CSV table of C-alpha atoms and ligand atoms in Angstrom, one decimal:
chain,number,residue,atom,x,y,z
A,1,LEU,CA,-70.5,109.7,15.0
A,2,LYS,CA,-70.5,106.8,17.2
A,3,LEU,CA,-69.4,107.2,20.9
A,4,TYR,CA,-68.0,104.2,22.7
A,5,PHE,CA,-69.5,104.7,26.2
A,6,ASN,CA,-69.7,103.8,29.9
A,7,PRO,CA,-71.4,106.1,32.5
A,8,ARG,CA,-67.9,107.4,33.8
A,9,PRO,CA,-66.2,110.7,34.0
A,10,ASN,CA,-64.2,110.5,30.7
A,11,PRO,CA,-66.9,109.3,28.3
A,12,LEU,CA,-69.5,111.6,30.2
A,13,LYS,CA,-67.8,114.7,29.4
A,14,VAL,CA,-67.5,113.8,25.7
A,15,ALA,CA,-71.4,112.9,25.8
A,16,LEU,CA,-71.6,116.4,27.3
A,17,PHE,CA,-69.9,118.1,24.2
A,18,LEU,CA,-71.9,116.1,21.9
A,19,GLU,CA,-75.1,117.0,23.2
A,20,GLU,CA,-74.1,121.0,23.7
A,21,ALA,CA,-73.0,120.9,20.1
A,22,ALA,CA,-76.4,119.2,19.1
A,23,LEU,CA,-74.5,116.7,16.8
A,24,ASP,CA,-76.2,113.5,15.9
A,25,TYR,CA,-74.4,110.4,17.5
A,26,ASP,CA,-75.0,106.8,18.2
A,27,VAL,CA,-73.7,105.4,21.5
A,28,VAL,CA,-72.2,102.0,21.7
A,29,PRO,CA,-71.9,100.7,25.3
A,30,VAL,CA,-68.8,99.2,26.5
A,31,ASP,CA,-69.3,97.2,29.6
A,32,LEU,CA,-65.9,97.5,31.5
A,33,LEU,CA,-66.7,95.3,34.4
A,34,ILE,CA,-67.1,92.5,32.2
A,35,GLY,CA,-64.0,93.5,30.2
A,36,GLU,CA,-65.5,94.5,26.8
A,37,GLN,CA,-62.8,97.0,26.6
A,38,PHE,CA,-60.3,94.1,26.0
A,39,GLU,CA,-62.3,92.6,23.0
A,40,PRO,CA,-60.1,92.7,19.8
A,41,ALA,CA,-62.7,94.6,18.0
A,42,PHE,CA,-62.5,97.6,20.5
A,43,ARG,CA,-58.7,97.4,21.0
A,44,TYR,CA,-58.5,97.8,17.2
A,45,LEU,CA,-60.2,101.3,17.8
A,46,ASN,CA,-58.3,101.9,21.1
A,47,PRO,CA,-55.2,100.1,21.6
A,48,ASN,CA,-55.1,101.5,25.3
A,49,SER,CA,-58.5,99.5,25.9
A,50,LYS,CA,-60.4,102.5,27.6
A,51,VAL,CA,-63.4,104.5,26.9
A,52,PRO,CA,-64.2,106.9,25.5
A,53,VAL,CA,-63.6,106.4,21.7
A,54,LEU,CA,-65.2,108.6,18.9
A,55,VAL,CA,-65.5,107.4,15.4
A,56,ASP,CA,-66.2,110.0,12.8
A,57,GLY,CA,-66.2,108.6,9.4
A,58,GLU,CA,-62.4,107.6,8.9
A,59,SER,CA,-61.3,109.3,12.1
A,60,VAL,CA,-61.0,107.2,15.1
A,61,ILE,CA,-59.9,109.3,18.2
A,62,PHE,CA,-59.4,107.9,21.7
A,63,ASP,CA,-58.6,109.7,25.0
A,64,SER,CA,-61.4,112.2,26.2
A,65,THR,CA,-59.2,115.2,25.9
A,66,ALA,CA,-58.2,114.5,22.4
A,67,ILE,CA,-61.8,113.9,21.6
A,68,LEU,CA,-62.7,117.3,23.0
A,69,LEU,CA,-60.0,119.1,20.9
A,70,TYR,CA,-61.0,117.1,18.1
A,71,LEU,CA,-64.6,118.3,18.2
A,72,VAL,CA,-63.6,122.0,19.0
A,73,GLY,CA,-62.0,121.8,15.8
A,74,LYS,CA,-64.6,120.2,13.7
A,75,THR,CA,-67.4,122.3,15.0
A,76,GLY,CA,-65.7,125.6,16.0
A,77,LYS,CA,-67.7,125.6,19.3
A,78,TYR,CA,-66.5,125.6,22.9
A,79,GLY,CA,-63.1,126.6,22.1
A,80,PRO,CA,-61.3,129.6,23.4
A,81,ALA,CA,-61.8,133.2,21.8
A,82,ASP,CA,-59.1,134.1,19.1
A,83,SER,CA,-56.9,136.0,21.8
A,84,ASP,CA,-53.6,134.4,22.4
A,85,ALA,CA,-54.2,134.7,26.2
A,86,MET,CA,-57.5,132.8,26.0
A,87,GLN,CA,-55.8,130.1,23.8
A,88,GLY,CA,-53.1,129.5,26.3
A,89,ASP,CA,-55.6,129.3,29.2
A,90,PHE,CA,-57.6,127.1,27.3
A,91,LEU,CA,-54.8,124.5,26.9
A,92,SER,CA,-53.6,124.9,30.2
A,93,TRP,CA,-56.8,124.2,31.9
A,94,LEU,CA,-57.8,121.4,29.8
A,95,LEU,CA,-54.3,119.7,30.2
A,96,PHE,CA,-54.3,120.3,34.0
A,97,ILE,CA,-57.3,118.4,34.3
A,98,ALA,CA,-56.2,115.7,31.8
A,99,THR,CA,-52.6,115.3,33.2
A,100,GLY,CA,-53.1,116.2,36.9
A,101,LEU,CA,-56.6,116.4,38.5
A,102,ALA,CA,-57.9,113.2,36.6
A,103,PRO,CA,-54.9,110.9,37.1
A,104,TYR,CA,-54.3,112.0,40.9
A,105,SER,CA,-58.1,111.8,41.4
A,106,GLY,CA,-58.4,108.4,39.8
A,107,GLN,CA,-55.2,107.0,41.9
A,108,ALA,CA,-56.5,108.2,45.0
A,109,VAL,CA,-59.8,106.2,44.4
A,110,HIS,CA,-57.7,103.2,43.6
A,111,PHE,CA,-55.6,103.3,46.9
A,112,ARG,CA,-58.6,104.4,48.9
A,113,TYR,CA,-61.1,101.8,47.9
A,114,HIS,CA,-59.3,99.1,45.9
A,115,ALA,CA,-55.8,98.6,46.9
A,116,PRO,CA,-54.7,95.9,49.5
A,117,ALA,CA,-52.9,96.8,52.5
A,118,PRO,CA,-50.5,98.4,53.2
A,119,GLN,CA,-51.3,101.4,51.4
A,120,ASP,CA,-50.6,104.1,53.6
A,121,TYR,CA,-47.8,105.9,51.6
A,122,ALA,CA,-49.6,105.5,48.3
A,123,LEU,CA,-52.8,106.8,49.8
A,124,ASN,CA,-51.4,109.9,51.4
A,125,ARG,CA,-49.5,111.0,48.3
A,126,TYR,CA,-52.4,110.6,46.0
A,127,SER,CA,-54.9,111.9,48.4
A,128,TYR,CA,-52.8,115.0,49.1
A,129,GLU,CA,-52.2,115.5,45.4
A,130,ALA,CA,-56.0,115.0,44.4
A,131,GLU,CA,-56.9,117.6,47.1
A,132,ARG,CA,-54.1,120.0,45.9
A,133,HIS,CA,-55.4,120.0,42.1
A,134,TRP,CA,-59.1,120.3,43.3
A,135,ARG,CA,-58.0,123.5,45.4
A,136,ILE,CA,-56.4,125.0,42.4
A,137,ILE,CA,-59.6,124.5,40.6
A,138,GLU,CA,-61.4,126.3,43.5
A,139,GLU,CA,-59.0,129.1,43.4
A,140,ARG,CA,-59.5,129.5,39.8
A,141,LEU,CA,-63.4,129.4,40.2
A,142,ALA,CA,-63.1,131.9,42.9
A,143,ALA,CA,-62.2,134.5,40.4
A,144,ASN,CA,-63.9,133.3,37.3
A,145,ARG,CA,-67.5,132.4,36.5
A,146,PHE,CA,-66.0,129.4,34.4
A,147,LEU,CA,-62.6,128.2,33.8
A,148,LEU,CA,-61.9,130.8,31.2
A,149,GLY,CA,-63.9,133.8,32.7
A,150,ASP,CA,-67.3,134.3,31.1
A,151,ARG,CA,-66.7,131.7,28.2
A,152,TYR,CA,-68.1,128.3,28.8
A,153,THR,CA,-65.7,125.9,27.0
A,154,ALA,CA,-64.8,122.2,26.8
A,155,ALA,CA,-62.5,122.8,29.6
A,156,ASP,CA,-65.5,123.2,31.8
A,157,MET,CA,-67.0,120.0,30.1
A,158,SER,CA,-63.9,118.2,31.0
A,159,LEU,CA,-64.1,119.4,34.6
A,160,TRP,CA,-67.9,118.6,34.7
A,161,GLY,CA,-67.0,114.9,34.1
A,162,TRP,CA,-65.2,114.5,37.4
A,163,ALA,CA,-66.7,117.2,39.8
A,164,PRO,CA,-69.9,115.3,40.9
A,165,ALA,CA,-68.0,112.8,42.3
A,166,LEU,CA,-65.9,115.2,44.6
A,167,PRO,CA,-66.9,113.7,47.9
A,168,TYR,CA,-66.2,110.2,46.8
A,169,LEU,CA,-62.8,111.3,45.3
A,170,LEU,CA,-61.7,112.9,48.4
A,171,HIS,CA,-63.2,110.4,50.7
A,172,ASP,CA,-65.1,113.3,52.6
A,173,ASP,CA,-68.8,113.5,52.9
A,174,ALA,CA,-68.3,117.3,53.6
A,175,ALA,CA,-66.1,118.1,50.8
A,176,TRP,CA,-68.6,120.5,49.2
A,177,ASP,CA,-68.2,122.7,52.1
A,178,ARG,CA,-64.6,123.4,51.4
A,179,PHE,CA,-65.3,124.1,47.6
A,180,PRO,CA,-67.9,126.7,47.5
A,181,ASN,CA,-66.9,128.2,44.2
A,182,LEU,CA,-66.7,124.7,42.8
A,183,VAL,CA,-70.3,124.1,44.0
A,184,ARG,CA,-71.4,127.4,42.5
A,185,TRP,CA,-69.9,126.4,39.3
A,186,LEU,CA,-71.4,123.0,39.1
A,187,GLU,CA,-74.8,124.2,40.0
A,188,GLU,CA,-74.7,126.5,37.1
A,189,ILE,CA,-73.4,123.5,34.9
A,190,GLU,CA,-76.2,121.2,36.1
A,191,ARG,CA,-78.7,123.4,34.9
A,192,ARG,CA,-78.0,123.2,31.2
A,193,PRO,CA,-80.2,120.8,29.3
A,194,ALA,CA,-77.3,119.1,27.7
A,195,VAL,CA,-76.2,117.9,31.0
A,196,ALA,CA,-79.4,116.0,31.7
A,197,LYS,CA,-79.3,114.6,28.3
A,198,ALA,CA,-75.8,113.5,28.7
A,199,LYS,CA,-76.6,111.8,32.1
A,200,ALA,CA,-79.7,110.1,30.6
A,201,ILE,CA,-77.7,108.1,28.3
A,202,GLU,CA,-76.8,105.7,31.1
A,203,GLY,CA,-80.5,104.7,31.5
A,204,ARG,CA,-80.7,103.4,27.9
A,205,PHE,CA,-78.4,100.5,28.7
A,206,SER,CA,-77.8,98.0,31.4
A,207,PHE,CA,-74.0,97.9,32.8
A,208,LYS,CA,-72.6,95.5,35.2
A,209,SER,CA,-72.4,97.2,38.4
A,210,GLU,CA,-71.5,94.2,40.9
A,211,ILE,CA,-67.6,94.0,41.7
A,212,ASP,CA,-67.1,90.4,42.0
A,213,GLU,CA,-64.1,88.3,41.4
A,214,GLU,CA,-64.1,88.3,37.5
A,215,THR,CA,-64.6,91.9,37.7
A,216,LEU,CA,-61.6,92.5,40.2
A,217,ARG,CA,-59.5,90.3,37.8
A,218,ILE,CA,-60.6,92.3,34.9
A,219,MET,CA,-60.1,95.8,36.3
A,220,PHE,CA,-56.9,95.0,38.5
A,221,PRO,CA,-54.8,92.8,36.1
A,222,HIS,CA,-51.7,93.7,38.1
A,223,ASN,CA,-52.9,91.7,41.0
A,224,VAL,CA,-52.6,88.6,38.7
A,225,PRO,CA,-48.9,87.2,38.2
A,226,LEU,CA,-47.6,88.3,34.9
A,227,SER,CA,-47.2,84.6,33.9
A,228,GLN,CA,-50.9,83.9,34.2
A,229,ASN,CA,-52.1,87.3,32.9
A,230,THR,CA,-53.4,87.0,29.6
A,231,GLN,CA,-56.0,89.8,29.9
A,232,ARG,CA,-53.9,92.8,28.4
A,233,GLY,CA,-52.9,90.5,25.5
A,234,ALA,CA,-51.0,93.3,23.7
B,301,GSH,N1,-56.9,109.4,29.5
B,301,GSH,C1,-58.0,108.7,29.2
B,301,GSH,C2,-58.4,107.7,30.4
B,301,GSH,C3,-59.6,106.9,30.1
B,301,GSH,C4,-60.0,106.1,31.2
B,301,GSH,O1,-59.4,105.8,32.2
B,301,GSH,N2,-61.4,105.4,30.9
B,301,GSH,C5,-61.8,104.6,31.9
B,301,GSH,C6,-63.3,105.1,32.3
B,301,GSH,S1,-63.6,106.7,32.9
B,301,GSH,C7,-61.7,103.2,31.6
B,301,GSH,O2,-62.2,102.9,30.4
B,301,GSH,N3,-61.3,102.2,32.2
B,301,GSH,C8,-61.3,100.7,32.0
B,301,GSH,C9,-60.1,100.3,32.2
B,301,GSH,O3,-59.1,100.8,32.8
B,301,GSH,O4,-60.0,98.8,32.0
B,301,GSH,C10,-59.0,109.5,28.8
B,301,GSH,O5,-59.2,110.6,29.1
B,301,GSH,O6,-59.8,109.4,27.8
């Protein structure tokens, strides 16, 4: 197995699964701030130019949720129990995170920290929606130890990728006070040895951290007029 990785929420959740399942894997670092995700060899694996990607022999899987589902199928671990109700819950919560919580949180971050003014309307919308999605998780965790009751699954791993960043995502240093059940859940997850191992991957590589002009051009190509933009190259 090969995991194409950068220490961000989506690759981290996959690293957590690989560690939990004690699978052997090599890590291939992809430095996003210098644009390695746009190199042809990487685009060949993921035409969407994003991490994570998992290569398993002949199989190439991109998108963290697709990878989690693939790994659940491959290992038979960290999926739902056999009951229809639990299968429904598993797919629902996993995709709630993939299609709602994550993109709204990501766009809230974009408009809060990176967008040029005026950003009020977009910022209001995405901050509101991000908060709303996190509140739904908080309610779920008020009534359940994990997202699927007492069963720890890949849906929790997916949530773990994002959860530690809550105050940054919601731009609120006191955010944890408003999400006590999320805190309780996160503290339990963070005690798992696999979490420490997933977090330790970052230290084995050096990734660019400075957001300079070159990085802004790479990460936000929509700010470059289309006629001058060769970055996406598709
Ligand atoms: N839906 C995708 C999103 C992947 C994604 O947004 N990855 C980010 C890092 S967390 C990335 O590679 N960004 C680089 C870029 O957008 O150029 C998934 O869940 O894997």
